[in-house]
């Protein structure tokens, strides 16, 4: 039987009308993968409701199954059922593969020392370029045996596990807050209290609150220095208990629909994301507000209304805390009046691709004037020209430039299937919300 041709590109033909819709956004990847790990460590059964079904969360779930835990994925019901291992793993040997899921790699690497046996975790070629040395150094300082197999400071990681002793450590904060989240989530099961000092400034600080809130929901308290984010502490002897846990919509993925409202002069409302959300990326709407949109955040919803004609103002903004939405902002910057400067995202060069360089490259293809700097870029609007947008196997490149295509009809998004990482039906939902025609173009086999 012949193979089905892959979708090589997505051509988006906008309607020319303002968006006016309520967008339904799948569950948060960040919260789902944290909840999967915490539920796996808990005593008893957990039911995770509103969970995201995507490559990243499936990789996490399958890795937990490979470690001997029972995980049921009800895709239609948007839920996972996890039977926890009460702080350890039944399997004493496992080969884990997590694709290009950074959360899965880092969270599992920190958790594996809680088991007893030999474990190896690997990913796609890009994952083998993504640094994990600060986390490995931290685990060794806590008494674990965890090493980079090839001595590169990157995966594959090999762990010879016999429980986690614990103690006091210091970890650089300039690469990823996921190192700290990973260590906090496994810390309750260390034999001694775990205290973590931050070296330098911590990037992506809001994600630490997501982690602490998830831990608290399952019965464990983490102490966070929320003044200058210089230390974290988890008292030993605490234990997670299985429970029913509701996951809220993904604020990072909601950013594309909010941006669609701003760039078309329309209105988009997302239910389930409101004042009580712990997701820092919801603050992306404040960037849109600075560009001229109107924002309303209620108890359980957020709504963005763009200015007539989709008129935007250029902004100068530090996006260190919400770097996953920097691509969304950059993709609509060509339609602003005046330059847009994005700062504080140097650590985004270590993500699925070098996101700063990728943005500069693709925006220049669109005819934009771009100044690239180590920690960000400045985009000076110029007339938009037709372009094929490369996505670098990065879901956020594809989704961000799809929003640009709502105003620039001659853009084609290459390799649109990379959105499966966190938002498998993104183009279908974007078509429904915006009324824009989504035309997939078949490629090779």
Short mmCIF file of C-alpha atoms in Angstrom, two decimals:
data_model
loop_
_atom_site.label_atom_id
_atom_site.label_comp_id
_atom_site.label_asym_id
_atom_site.label_seq_id
_atom_site.Cartn_x
_atom_site.Cartn_y
_atom_site.Cartn_z
CA UNK A 1 0.00 0.00 0.00
CA UNK A 2 1.34 3.44 -0.92
CA UNK A 3 2.18 5.82 1.88
CA UNK A 4 -0.02 8.84 2.43
CA UNK A 5 1.70 12.01 1.19
CA UNK A 6 2.73 14.29 4.02
CA UNK A 7 1.33 17.80 4.28
CA UNK A 8 4.24 19.92 3.13
CA UNK A 9 2.64 23.32 3.61
CA UNK A 10 -0.48 25.13 4.75
CA UNK A 11 -1.79 28.00 2.66
CA UNK A 12 -4.06 30.36 4.59
CA UNK A 13 -6.52 32.57 2.74
CA UNK A 14 -7.97 35.13 5.17
CA UNK A 15 -11.53 36.35 4.89
CA UNK A 16 -10.59 40.00 5.33
CA UNK A 17 -13.16 40.27 8.12
CA UNK A 18 -12.52 40.88 11.81
CA UNK A 19 -12.51 37.75 13.97
CA UNK A 20 -15.50 37.49 16.32
CA UNK A 21 -15.49 34.25 18.27
CA UNK A 22 -15.14 32.29 21.46
CA UNK A 23 -12.06 30.09 21.01
CA UNK A 24 -11.86 26.71 22.74
CA UNK A 25 -8.25 26.06 23.70
CA UNK A 26 -6.93 22.60 24.72
CA UNK A 27 -5.47 22.01 28.16
CA UNK A 28 -2.13 23.47 29.19
CA UNK A 29 0.89 21.42 28.17
CA UNK A 30 2.91 22.81 31.07
CA UNK A 31 0.24 21.87 33.60
CA UNK A 32 -0.56 18.49 31.99
CA UNK A 33 3.05 17.29 32.04
CA UNK A 34 3.56 18.50 35.59
CA UNK A 35 0.36 16.79 36.68
CA UNK A 36 1.35 13.55 34.94
CA UNK A 37 4.63 13.40 36.84
CA UNK A 38 3.11 14.38 40.18
CA UNK A 39 0.29 11.84 39.74
CA UNK A 40 2.89 9.20 38.87
CA UNK A 41 4.68 9.88 42.16
CA UNK A 42 1.48 10.05 44.22
CA UNK A 43 -0.10 7.32 46.31
CA UNK A 44 -3.28 6.03 44.72
CA UNK A 45 -5.18 6.92 41.55
CA UNK A 46 -5.43 10.35 39.94
CA UNK A 47 -7.77 11.55 37.22
CA UNK A 48 -6.48 14.49 35.20
CA UNK A 49 -9.38 16.31 33.53
CA UNK A 50 -9.09 18.70 30.59
CA UNK A 51 -5.68 17.21 29.83
CA UNK A 52 -3.86 18.03 26.62
CA UNK A 53 -3.49 15.23 24.05
CA UNK A 54 -0.36 16.06 22.07
CA UNK A 55 3.04 14.61 21.22
CA UNK A 56 4.63 16.06 24.36
CA UNK A 57 2.04 14.69 26.77
CA UNK A 58 1.89 11.31 25.02
CA UNK A 59 5.68 11.01 25.27
CA UNK A 60 5.43 11.70 29.00
CA UNK A 61 2.63 9.19 29.52
CA UNK A 62 4.40 6.45 27.54
CA UNK A 63 7.60 7.03 29.49
CA UNK A 64 5.70 6.57 32.75
CA UNK A 65 4.24 3.35 31.39
CA UNK A 66 7.75 2.17 30.47
CA UNK A 67 8.67 2.76 34.12
CA UNK A 68 6.00 0.25 35.12
CA UNK A 69 3.14 2.58 36.02
CA UNK A 70 -0.44 2.22 34.79
CA UNK A 71 -1.54 5.19 32.70
CA UNK A 72 -4.82 5.28 30.78
CA UNK A 73 -5.29 7.99 28.14
CA UNK A 74 -8.88 8.80 27.30
CA UNK A 75 -8.40 11.11 24.31
CA UNK A 76 -12.08 11.71 23.63
CA UNK A 77 -12.70 12.49 27.30
CA UNK A 78 -9.61 14.74 27.51
CA UNK A 79 -8.28 12.96 30.56
CA UNK A 80 -5.51 10.72 31.90
CA UNK A 81 -5.98 8.19 34.69
CA UNK A 82 -2.72 7.51 36.51
CA UNK A 83 -2.01 4.89 39.17
CA UNK A 84 0.87 6.36 41.15
CA UNK A 85 3.96 4.57 42.38
CA UNK A 86 4.11 6.31 45.79
CA UNK A 87 7.48 7.93 45.13
CA UNK A 88 9.21 5.29 43.06
CA UNK A 89 8.89 3.20 39.89
CA UNK A 90 8.08 -0.52 39.54
CA UNK A 91 10.53 -1.06 36.67
CA UNK A 92 14.20 -1.43 37.59
CA UNK A 93 15.33 -0.95 33.99
CA UNK A 94 13.89 1.19 31.20
CA UNK A 95 14.72 2.89 27.89
CA UNK A 96 12.72 6.11 27.55
CA UNK A 97 12.22 8.23 24.44
CA UNK A 98 10.67 11.70 24.66
CA UNK A 99 11.04 13.15 21.16
CA UNK A 100 11.66 16.89 21.43
CA UNK A 101 9.67 17.35 24.63
CA UNK A 102 11.83 19.46 26.91
CA UNK A 103 9.45 19.22 29.87
CA UNK A 104 9.40 15.41 29.61
CA UNK A 105 13.20 15.19 29.36
CA UNK A 106 13.87 17.46 32.32
CA UNK A 107 11.06 16.29 34.59
CA UNK A 108 11.81 12.61 34.05
CA UNK A 109 15.57 13.08 34.39
CA UNK A 110 14.99 14.55 37.85
CA UNK A 111 12.52 11.80 38.80
CA UNK A 112 14.51 8.77 37.68
CA UNK A 113 16.89 8.79 40.69
CA UNK A 114 13.85 8.04 42.88
CA UNK A 115 13.74 4.55 41.35
CA UNK A 116 16.05 1.62 41.88
CA UNK A 117 17.83 0.41 38.78
CA UNK A 118 19.27 1.50 35.44
CA UNK A 119 17.46 4.00 33.22
CA UNK A 120 18.29 5.77 29.97
CA UNK A 121 16.36 8.65 28.41
CA UNK A 122 16.84 10.01 24.89
CA UNK A 123 15.12 12.15 22.26
CA UNK A 124 15.32 13.39 18.68
CA UNK A 125 18.58 14.87 17.27
CA UNK A 126 17.59 18.40 18.34
CA UNK A 127 17.09 17.16 21.91
CA UNK A 128 20.68 15.94 21.87
CA UNK A 129 21.68 19.59 21.35
CA UNK A 130 19.58 20.99 24.20
CA UNK A 131 21.61 21.50 27.41
CA UNK A 132 20.76 19.59 30.54
CA UNK A 133 24.11 19.84 32.36
CA UNK A 134 22.86 22.24 35.09
CA UNK A 135 20.17 19.73 36.05
CA UNK A 136 22.61 16.81 36.01
CA UNK A 137 25.06 18.76 38.17
CA UNK A 138 22.24 19.55 40.61
CA UNK A 139 21.17 15.91 40.82
CA UNK A 140 24.74 14.79 41.47
CA UNK A 141 25.01 17.42 44.22
CA UNK A 142 21.87 15.87 45.73
CA UNK A 143 23.58 12.47 45.70
CA UNK A 144 22.21 10.97 42.47
CA UNK A 145 24.12 9.15 39.72
CA UNK A 146 22.96 10.88 36.53
CA UNK A 147 25.24 11.61 33.58
CA UNK A 148 25.23 12.78 29.97
CA UNK A 149 25.95 9.54 28.11
CA UNK A 150 28.12 11.22 25.47
CA UNK A 151 29.74 13.73 27.85
CA UNK A 152 28.23 16.67 25.96
CA UNK A 153 26.10 18.06 28.77
CA UNK A 154 23.07 17.13 26.65
CA UNK A 155 20.91 13.99 26.35
CA UNK A 156 20.95 11.01 26.19
CA UNK A 157 20.97 10.79 29.99
CA UNK A 158 21.84 7.63 31.92
CA UNK A 159 20.74 7.22 35.54
CA UNK A 160 21.85 4.53 37.96
CA UNK A 161 19.17 4.99 40.58
CA UNK A 162 19.06 4.08 44.26
CA UNK A 163 16.87 6.79 45.75
CA UNK A 164 17.64 10.50 46.17
CA UNK A 165 19.60 11.60 49.27
CA UNK A 166 18.76 15.35 49.11
CA UNK A 167 20.46 18.38 50.64
CA UNK A 168 21.37 21.97 49.74
CA UNK A 169 22.40 22.93 46.19
CA UNK A 170 22.86 25.95 43.92
CA UNK A 171 21.74 26.00 40.28
CA UNK A 172 22.25 28.60 37.51
CA UNK A 173 18.99 30.36 36.67
CA UNK A 174 19.79 31.72 33.21
CA UNK A 175 18.90 28.74 31.00
CA UNK A 176 15.59 27.24 32.07
CA UNK A 177 13.18 27.38 35.00
CA UNK A 178 12.27 23.78 34.12
CA UNK A 179 15.40 22.59 35.95
CA UNK A 180 14.01 24.11 39.15
CA UNK A 181 10.47 22.82 38.56
CA UNK A 182 11.82 19.33 37.97
CA UNK A 183 13.84 19.37 41.19
CA UNK A 184 10.96 20.76 43.25
CA UNK A 185 8.47 18.14 42.06
CA UNK A 186 10.71 15.20 43.04
CA UNK A 187 12.08 16.80 46.23
CA UNK A 188 9.38 15.47 48.61
CA UNK A 189 10.77 11.97 48.10
CA UNK A 190 14.40 12.83 48.86
CA UNK A 191 15.67 11.45 52.15
CA UNK A 192 16.62 14.95 53.33
CA UNK A 193 14.99 18.35 52.89
CA UNK A 194 15.95 19.95 49.56
CA UNK A 195 16.99 23.60 49.40
CA UNK A 196 17.87 25.17 46.04
CA UNK A 197 19.72 28.45 45.66
CA UNK A 198 19.50 30.33 42.37
CA UNK A 199 22.74 31.54 40.79
CA UNK A 200 22.05 34.77 38.91
CA UNK A 201 18.62 35.77 37.64
CA UNK A 202 15.94 33.13 37.07
CA UNK A 203 14.27 33.09 33.66
CA UNK A 204 10.56 32.34 33.15
CA UNK A 205 9.70 32.90 36.82
CA UNK A 206 5.90 32.49 36.47
CA UNK A 207 6.31 28.79 35.71
CA UNK A 208 7.55 28.24 39.27
CA UNK A 209 4.14 29.26 40.60
CA UNK A 210 2.49 26.77 38.23
CA UNK A 211 4.75 24.08 39.69
CA UNK A 212 4.09 25.04 43.31
CA UNK A 213 0.32 25.21 42.74
CA UNK A 214 0.31 21.76 41.14
CA UNK A 215 2.30 20.30 44.02
CA UNK A 216 -0.04 21.91 46.56
CA UNK A 217 -3.09 20.46 44.83
CA UNK A 218 -1.69 16.97 45.43
CA UNK A 219 -0.76 17.67 49.06
CA UNK A 220 2.84 18.97 49.07
CA UNK A 221 4.01 22.47 50.00
CA UNK A 222 6.99 24.07 48.28
CA UNK A 223 8.46 27.27 49.71
CA UNK A 224 9.26 29.90 47.08
CA UNK A 225 11.14 33.16 47.50
CA UNK A 226 8.74 35.33 45.52
CA UNK A 227 10.62 38.55 46.28
CA UNK A 228 13.84 38.07 44.32
CA UNK A 229 13.46 34.37 43.36
CA UNK A 230 16.80 33.41 44.89
CA UNK A 231 15.83 30.18 46.68
CA UNK A 232 13.30 27.32 46.91
CA UNK A 233 12.73 24.71 49.62
CA UNK A 234 10.76 21.48 49.99
CA UNK A 235 10.56 19.78 53.39
CA UNK A 236 11.27 16.06 53.25
CA UNK A 237 8.68 13.52 54.33
CA UNK A 238 5.77 15.09 52.42
CA UNK A 239 3.84 12.85 50.04
CA UNK A 240 1.52 13.39 47.08
CA UNK A 241 -1.95 11.87 47.28
CA UNK A 242 -3.94 10.87 44.21
CA UNK A 243 -6.93 13.08 43.38
CA UNK A 244 -9.18 14.42 40.62
CA UNK A 245 -7.42 17.41 39.08
CA UNK A 246 -8.75 19.93 36.56
CA UNK A 247 -6.32 21.37 34.00
CA UNK A 248 -7.01 24.82 32.61
CA UNK A 249 -6.62 25.85 28.94
CA UNK A 250 -3.12 26.54 27.65
CA UNK A 251 -2.36 30.26 27.89
CA UNK A 252 0.60 30.01 25.50
CA UNK A 253 -1.62 28.48 22.82
CA UNK A 254 -4.38 30.97 23.55
CA UNK A 255 -1.92 33.72 22.59
CA UNK A 256 -2.38 32.95 18.89
CA UNK A 257 -6.13 33.52 19.05
CA UNK A 258 -5.78 36.68 21.12
CA UNK A 259 -3.27 37.94 18.54
CA UNK A 260 -5.74 37.07 15.77
CA UNK A 261 -8.24 39.44 17.38
CA UNK A 262 -5.66 42.21 17.62
CA UNK A 263 -4.32 41.90 14.09
CA UNK A 264 -7.76 41.70 12.41
CA UNK A 265 -9.49 44.32 14.56
CA UNK A 266 -11.83 41.65 15.92
CA UNK A 267 -12.75 40.04 19.22
CA UNK A 268 -11.74 36.71 20.76
CA UNK A 269 -12.82 35.36 24.13
CA UNK A 270 -11.29 32.31 25.84
CA UNK A 271 -13.21 30.73 28.71
CA UNK A 272 -11.41 28.98 31.56
CA UNK A 273 -8.54 31.50 31.65
CA UNK A 274 -9.16 34.31 34.10
CA UNK A 275 -7.87 36.16 37.15
CA UNK A 276 -7.12 32.97 39.06
CA UNK A 277 -4.87 31.49 36.36
CA UNK A 278 -1.33 30.70 37.45
CA UNK A 279 -0.04 30.72 33.87
CA UNK A 280 2.26 33.66 33.36
CA UNK A 281 1.80 33.52 29.60
CA UNK A 282 -1.69 34.93 30.05
CA UNK A 283 0.14 38.25 30.54
CA UNK A 284 0.73 38.20 26.79
CA UNK A 285 -2.58 40.04 26.52
CA UNK A 286 -0.94 42.99 28.27
CA UNK A 287 1.54 43.18 25.40
CA UNK A 288 -1.41 43.33 23.00
CA UNK A 289 -2.94 46.01 25.19
CA UNK A 290 0.26 48.03 24.86
CA UNK A 291 -0.05 47.63 21.08
CA UNK A 292 -3.54 49.16 21.20
CA UNK A 293 -5.95 46.28 21.85
CA UNK A 294 -8.58 46.33 24.58
CA UNK A 295 -8.30 43.57 27.19
CA UNK A 296 -10.85 42.31 29.70
CA UNK A 297 -9.90 39.62 32.23
CA UNK A 298 -12.78 38.21 34.25
CA UNK A 299 -13.00 35.60 36.95
CA UNK A 300 -13.07 32.77 34.40
CA UNK A 301 -12.46 34.31 30.97
CA UNK A 302 -10.18 36.61 29.03
CA UNK A 303 -11.27 38.67 26.03
CA UNK A 304 -9.19 40.72 23.58
CA UNK A 305 -10.68 43.26 21.15
CA UNK A 306 -8.51 44.78 18.45
CA UNK A 307 -8.63 48.34 17.15
CA UNK A 308 -10.60 49.00 13.99
CA UNK A 309 -8.66 47.87 10.93
CA UNK A 310 -6.30 45.85 13.10
CA UNK A 311 -4.17 48.94 13.77
CA UNK A 312 -1.29 48.20 16.12
CA UNK A 313 1.44 50.26 17.78
CA UNK A 314 5.04 49.12 17.96
CA UNK A 315 6.25 48.35 21.49
CA UNK A 316 9.49 47.87 23.42
CA UNK A 317 8.97 44.97 25.79
CA UNK A 318 10.94 42.55 27.97
CA UNK A 319 9.44 39.09 27.45
CA UNK A 320 11.82 37.12 29.67
CA UNK A 321 8.97 35.86 31.85
CA UNK A 322 6.71 34.95 28.91
CA UNK A 323 9.22 33.95 26.23
CA UNK A 324 6.98 31.24 24.73
CA UNK A 325 4.76 34.04 23.42
CA UNK A 326 7.58 36.14 21.97
CA UNK A 327 7.14 34.52 18.56
CA UNK A 328 3.44 35.41 18.58
CA UNK A 329 4.25 39.07 19.15
CA UNK A 330 7.06 39.09 16.60
CA UNK A 331 4.79 37.60 13.93
CA UNK A 332 2.29 40.48 14.18
CA UNK A 333 4.94 43.20 14.54
CA UNK A 334 5.10 43.74 10.73
CA UNK A 335 1.57 45.16 10.91
CA UNK A 336 2.34 47.71 13.64
CA UNK A 337 2.98 51.42 13.27
CA UNK A 338 6.63 51.77 14.29
CA UNK A 339 9.32 49.31 15.39
CA UNK A 340 8.77 46.54 17.93
CA UNK A 341 11.65 45.52 20.21
CA UNK A 342 11.56 42.23 22.13
CA UNK A 343 14.12 41.83 24.91
CA UNK A 344 15.13 39.25 27.51
CA UNK A 345 14.64 36.09 25.43
CA UNK A 346 18.23 34.91 24.99
CA UNK A 347 17.29 31.60 26.65
CA UNK A 348 14.81 30.99 23.81
CA UNK A 349 17.81 30.17 21.62
CA UNK A 350 17.98 26.85 23.51
CA UNK A 351 14.40 25.73 22.79
CA UNK A 352 13.06 23.55 19.96
CA UNK A 353 15.21 25.73 17.68
CA UNK A 354 17.16 28.94 18.12
CA UNK A 355 13.97 30.96 18.22
CA UNK A 356 15.61 34.38 18.01
CA UNK A 357 17.58 33.51 14.89
CA UNK A 358 14.62 31.68 13.33
CA UNK A 359 12.35 34.69 13.86
CA UNK A 360 14.87 37.05 12.31
CA UNK A 361 15.35 34.78 9.30
CA UNK A 362 11.66 34.32 8.53
CA UNK A 363 10.69 37.94 9.14
CA UNK A 364 13.38 39.03 6.71
CA UNK A 365 11.86 36.66 4.14
CA UNK A 366 8.64 38.67 4.58
CA UNK A 367 10.53 41.85 3.68
CA UNK A 368 10.94 43.12 7.25
CA UNK A 369 13.93 44.99 8.61
CA UNK A 370 15.25 43.04 11.58
CA UNK A 371 18.07 43.76 14.00
CA UNK A 372 19.03 40.59 15.86
CA UNK A 373 20.73 40.79 19.26
CA UNK A 374 21.88 38.11 21.72
CA UNK A 375 18.78 38.55 23.89
CA UNK A 376 16.17 39.52 21.30
CA UNK A 377 15.41 41.53 18.19
CA UNK A 378 13.93 44.73 16.80
CA UNK A 379 11.45 44.50 13.93
CA UNK A 380 10.91 47.60 11.79
CA UNK A 381 7.82 47.17 9.61
CA UNK A 382 8.24 47.20 5.85
CA UNK A 383 5.78 46.16 3.12
CA UNK A 384 5.06 42.45 3.53
CA UNK A 385 6.09 40.23 0.62
CA UNK A 386 5.14 36.66 -0.29
CA UNK A 387 7.19 34.00 1.47
CA UNK A 388 7.40 30.35 2.38
CA UNK A 389 7.85 30.29 6.16
CA UNK A 390 10.18 27.58 7.47
CA UNK A 391 9.14 26.26 10.88
CA UNK A 392 12.30 24.41 12.05
CA UNK A 393 10.26 21.57 13.57
CA UNK A 394 9.09 24.17 16.10
CA UNK A 395 5.35 24.24 16.78
CA UNK A 396 5.43 27.86 17.91
CA UNK A 397 7.01 29.07 14.66
CA UNK A 398 4.17 27.45 12.70
CA UNK A 399 1.37 28.78 14.88
CA UNK A 400 2.80 32.31 15.19
CA UNK A 401 3.28 32.86 11.48
CA UNK A 402 -0.16 31.41 10.80
CA UNK A 403 -1.47 34.51 12.58
CA UNK A 404 0.69 36.73 10.36
CA UNK A 405 -0.90 34.97 7.38
CA UNK A 406 -4.29 36.37 8.43
CA UNK A 407 -3.00 39.74 7.18
CA UNK A 408 -0.49 38.52 4.57
CA UNK A 409 -2.28 36.14 2.16
CA UNK A 410 0.86 35.12 0.29
CA UNK A 411 2.46 33.33 3.22
CA UNK A 412 2.73 29.54 3.19
CA UNK A 413 3.51 27.73 6.45
CA UNK A 414 5.90 24.85 5.77
CA UNK A 415 5.72 21.58 7.73
CA UNK A 416 2.48 22.53 9.51
CA UNK A 417 2.35 19.10 11.15
CA UNK A 418 4.94 20.21 13.70
CA UNK A 419 2.06 21.75 15.68
CA UNK A 420 1.24 18.21 16.86
CA UNK A 421 3.80 18.78 19.60
CA UNK A 422 1.31 20.80 21.65
CA UNK A 423 -1.74 21.60 19.49
CA UNK A 424 -2.52 18.84 16.94
CA UNK A 425 -5.69 20.42 15.51
CA UNK A 426 -4.47 24.02 15.58
CA UNK A 427 -5.16 24.80 11.91
CA UNK A 428 -8.66 23.30 12.10
CA UNK A 429 -9.50 25.44 15.13
CA UNK A 430 -7.93 28.55 13.61
CA UNK A 431 -10.09 28.09 10.51
CA UNK A 432 -13.25 27.75 12.59
CA UNK A 433 -12.47 30.79 14.76
CA UNK A 434 -11.31 33.13 12.00
CA UNK A 435 -13.26 31.90 8.96
CA UNK A 436 -9.99 31.79 7.03
CA UNK A 437 -9.59 29.02 4.46
CA UNK A 438 -6.89 26.50 5.42
CA UNK A 439 -5.58 24.65 2.35
CA UNK A 440 -3.09 21.85 2.99
CA UNK A 441 -0.61 21.16 0.22
CA UNK A 442 0.75 17.62 -0.09
CA UNK A 443 4.45 16.96 -0.40
CA UNK A 444 6.74 13.95 -0.53
CA UNK A 445 6.40 10.60 1.19
#
